[in-house]
PDB file of C-alpha atoms in Angstrom:
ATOM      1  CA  UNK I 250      -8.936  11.204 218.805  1.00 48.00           C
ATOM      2  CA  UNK I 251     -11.760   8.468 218.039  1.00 52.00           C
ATOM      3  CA  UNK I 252     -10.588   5.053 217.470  1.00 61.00           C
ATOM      4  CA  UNK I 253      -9.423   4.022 213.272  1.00 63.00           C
ATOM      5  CA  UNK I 254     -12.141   1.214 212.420  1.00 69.00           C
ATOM      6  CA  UNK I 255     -11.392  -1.186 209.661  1.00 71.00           C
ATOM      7  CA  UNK I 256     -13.253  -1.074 206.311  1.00 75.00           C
ATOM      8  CA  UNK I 257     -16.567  -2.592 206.046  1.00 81.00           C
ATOM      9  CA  UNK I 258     -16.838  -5.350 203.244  1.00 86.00           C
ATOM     10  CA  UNK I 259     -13.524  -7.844 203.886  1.00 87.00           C
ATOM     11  CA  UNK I 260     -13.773 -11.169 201.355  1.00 88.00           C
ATOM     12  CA  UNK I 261     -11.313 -12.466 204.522  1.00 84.00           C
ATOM     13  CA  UNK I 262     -10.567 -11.448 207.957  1.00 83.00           C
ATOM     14  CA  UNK I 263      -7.307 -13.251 208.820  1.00 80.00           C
ATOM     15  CA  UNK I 264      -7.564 -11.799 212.440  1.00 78.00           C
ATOM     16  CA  UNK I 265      -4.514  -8.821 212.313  1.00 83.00           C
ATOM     17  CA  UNK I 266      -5.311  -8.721 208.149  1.00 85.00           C
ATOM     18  CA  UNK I 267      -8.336  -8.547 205.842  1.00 88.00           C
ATOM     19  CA  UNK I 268      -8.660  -9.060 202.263  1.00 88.00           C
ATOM     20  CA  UNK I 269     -10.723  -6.650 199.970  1.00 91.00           C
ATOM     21  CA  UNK I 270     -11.304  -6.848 196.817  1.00 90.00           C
ATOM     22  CA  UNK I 271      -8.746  -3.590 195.702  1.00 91.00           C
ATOM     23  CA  UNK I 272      -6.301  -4.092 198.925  1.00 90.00           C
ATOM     24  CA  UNK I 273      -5.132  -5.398 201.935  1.00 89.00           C
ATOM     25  CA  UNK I 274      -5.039  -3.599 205.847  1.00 88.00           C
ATOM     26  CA  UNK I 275      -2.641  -5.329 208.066  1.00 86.00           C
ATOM     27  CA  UNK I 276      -3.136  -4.307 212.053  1.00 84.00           C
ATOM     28  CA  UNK I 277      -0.315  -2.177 213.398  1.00 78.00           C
ATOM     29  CA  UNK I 278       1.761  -3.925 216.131  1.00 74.00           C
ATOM     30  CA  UNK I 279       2.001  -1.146 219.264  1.00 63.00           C
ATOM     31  CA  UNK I 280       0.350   1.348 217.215  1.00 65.00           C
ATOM     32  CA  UNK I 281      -3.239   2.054 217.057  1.00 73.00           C
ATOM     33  CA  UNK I 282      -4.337   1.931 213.321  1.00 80.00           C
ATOM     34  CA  UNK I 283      -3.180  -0.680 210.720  1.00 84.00           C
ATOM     35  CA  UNK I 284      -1.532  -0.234 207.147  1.00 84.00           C
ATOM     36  CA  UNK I 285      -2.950  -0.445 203.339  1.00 86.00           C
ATOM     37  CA  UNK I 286      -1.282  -2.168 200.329  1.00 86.00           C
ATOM     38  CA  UNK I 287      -3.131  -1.766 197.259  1.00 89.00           C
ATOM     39  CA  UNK I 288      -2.869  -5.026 194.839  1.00 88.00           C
ATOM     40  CA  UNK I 289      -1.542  -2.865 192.468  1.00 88.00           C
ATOM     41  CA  UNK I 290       1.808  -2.255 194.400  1.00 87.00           C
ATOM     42  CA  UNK I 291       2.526  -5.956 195.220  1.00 88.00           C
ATOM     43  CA  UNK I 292       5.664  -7.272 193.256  1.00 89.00           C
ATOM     44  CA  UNK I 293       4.781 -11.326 194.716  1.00 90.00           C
ATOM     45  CA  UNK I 294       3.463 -13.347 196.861  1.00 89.00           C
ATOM     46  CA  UNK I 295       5.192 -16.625 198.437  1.00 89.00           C
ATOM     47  CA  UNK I 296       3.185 -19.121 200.123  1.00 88.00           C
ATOM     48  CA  UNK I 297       5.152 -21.411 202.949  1.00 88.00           C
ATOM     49  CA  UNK I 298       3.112 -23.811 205.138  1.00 86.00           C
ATOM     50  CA  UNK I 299       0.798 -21.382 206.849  1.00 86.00           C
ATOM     51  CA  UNK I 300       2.833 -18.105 206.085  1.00 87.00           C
ATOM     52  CA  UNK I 301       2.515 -15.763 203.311  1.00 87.00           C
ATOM     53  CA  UNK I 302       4.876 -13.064 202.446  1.00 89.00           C
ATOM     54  CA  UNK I 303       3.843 -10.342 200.371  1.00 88.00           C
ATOM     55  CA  UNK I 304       6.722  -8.343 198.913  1.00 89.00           C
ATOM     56  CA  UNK I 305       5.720  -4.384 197.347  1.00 85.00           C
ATOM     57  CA  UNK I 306       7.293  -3.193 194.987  1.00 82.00           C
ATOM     58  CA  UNK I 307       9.104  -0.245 196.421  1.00 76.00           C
ATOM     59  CA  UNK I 308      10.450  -2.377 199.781  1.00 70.00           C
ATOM     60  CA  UNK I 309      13.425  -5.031 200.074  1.00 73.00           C
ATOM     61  CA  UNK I 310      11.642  -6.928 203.128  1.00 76.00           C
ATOM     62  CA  UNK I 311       8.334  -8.679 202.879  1.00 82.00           C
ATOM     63  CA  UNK I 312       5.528  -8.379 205.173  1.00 83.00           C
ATOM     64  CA  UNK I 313       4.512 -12.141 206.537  1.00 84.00           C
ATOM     65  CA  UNK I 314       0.834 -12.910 207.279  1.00 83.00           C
ATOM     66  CA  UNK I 315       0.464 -15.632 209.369  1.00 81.00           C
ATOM     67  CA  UNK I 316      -2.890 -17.961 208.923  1.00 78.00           C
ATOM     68  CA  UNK I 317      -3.884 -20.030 211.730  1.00 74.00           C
ATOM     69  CA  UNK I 318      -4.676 -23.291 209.273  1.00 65.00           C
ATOM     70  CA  UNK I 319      -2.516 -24.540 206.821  1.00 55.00           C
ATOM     71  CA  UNK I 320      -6.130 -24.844 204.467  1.00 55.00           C
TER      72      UNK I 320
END
């Protein structure tokens, strides 16, 4: 099986995460391969220091991004 290659064309590259204009693709932790969430499924976004949370709309938990500078 050849190895999953991110999408071509991020606006940011967070290091595990990159922003596109349409979604997001978070890096799997253990896994090869990372995950998608389209803009159109988020339900908010908190901002905390140098944390964001992301919360869909079909899940209870939130998935954190972590940003290495507060800017």
């Amino acid at each position: 099986m050849g190895r999953i290659t991110p999408a071509p064309g991020a606006l940011f590259g967070g290091g595990n995460f990159r922003l596109y204009g349409n979604h997001l693709e978070i890096n799997r932790r253990g896994f090869k391969g990372f995950d998608v969430i389209y803009y159109s499924d988020v339900a908010g976004v908190t901002l905390k220091g140098k944390n964001m949370f992301v919360k869909k709309a079909a899940m209870k938990n939130a998935v954190m991004l972590q940003f290495k500078k507060k800017d």
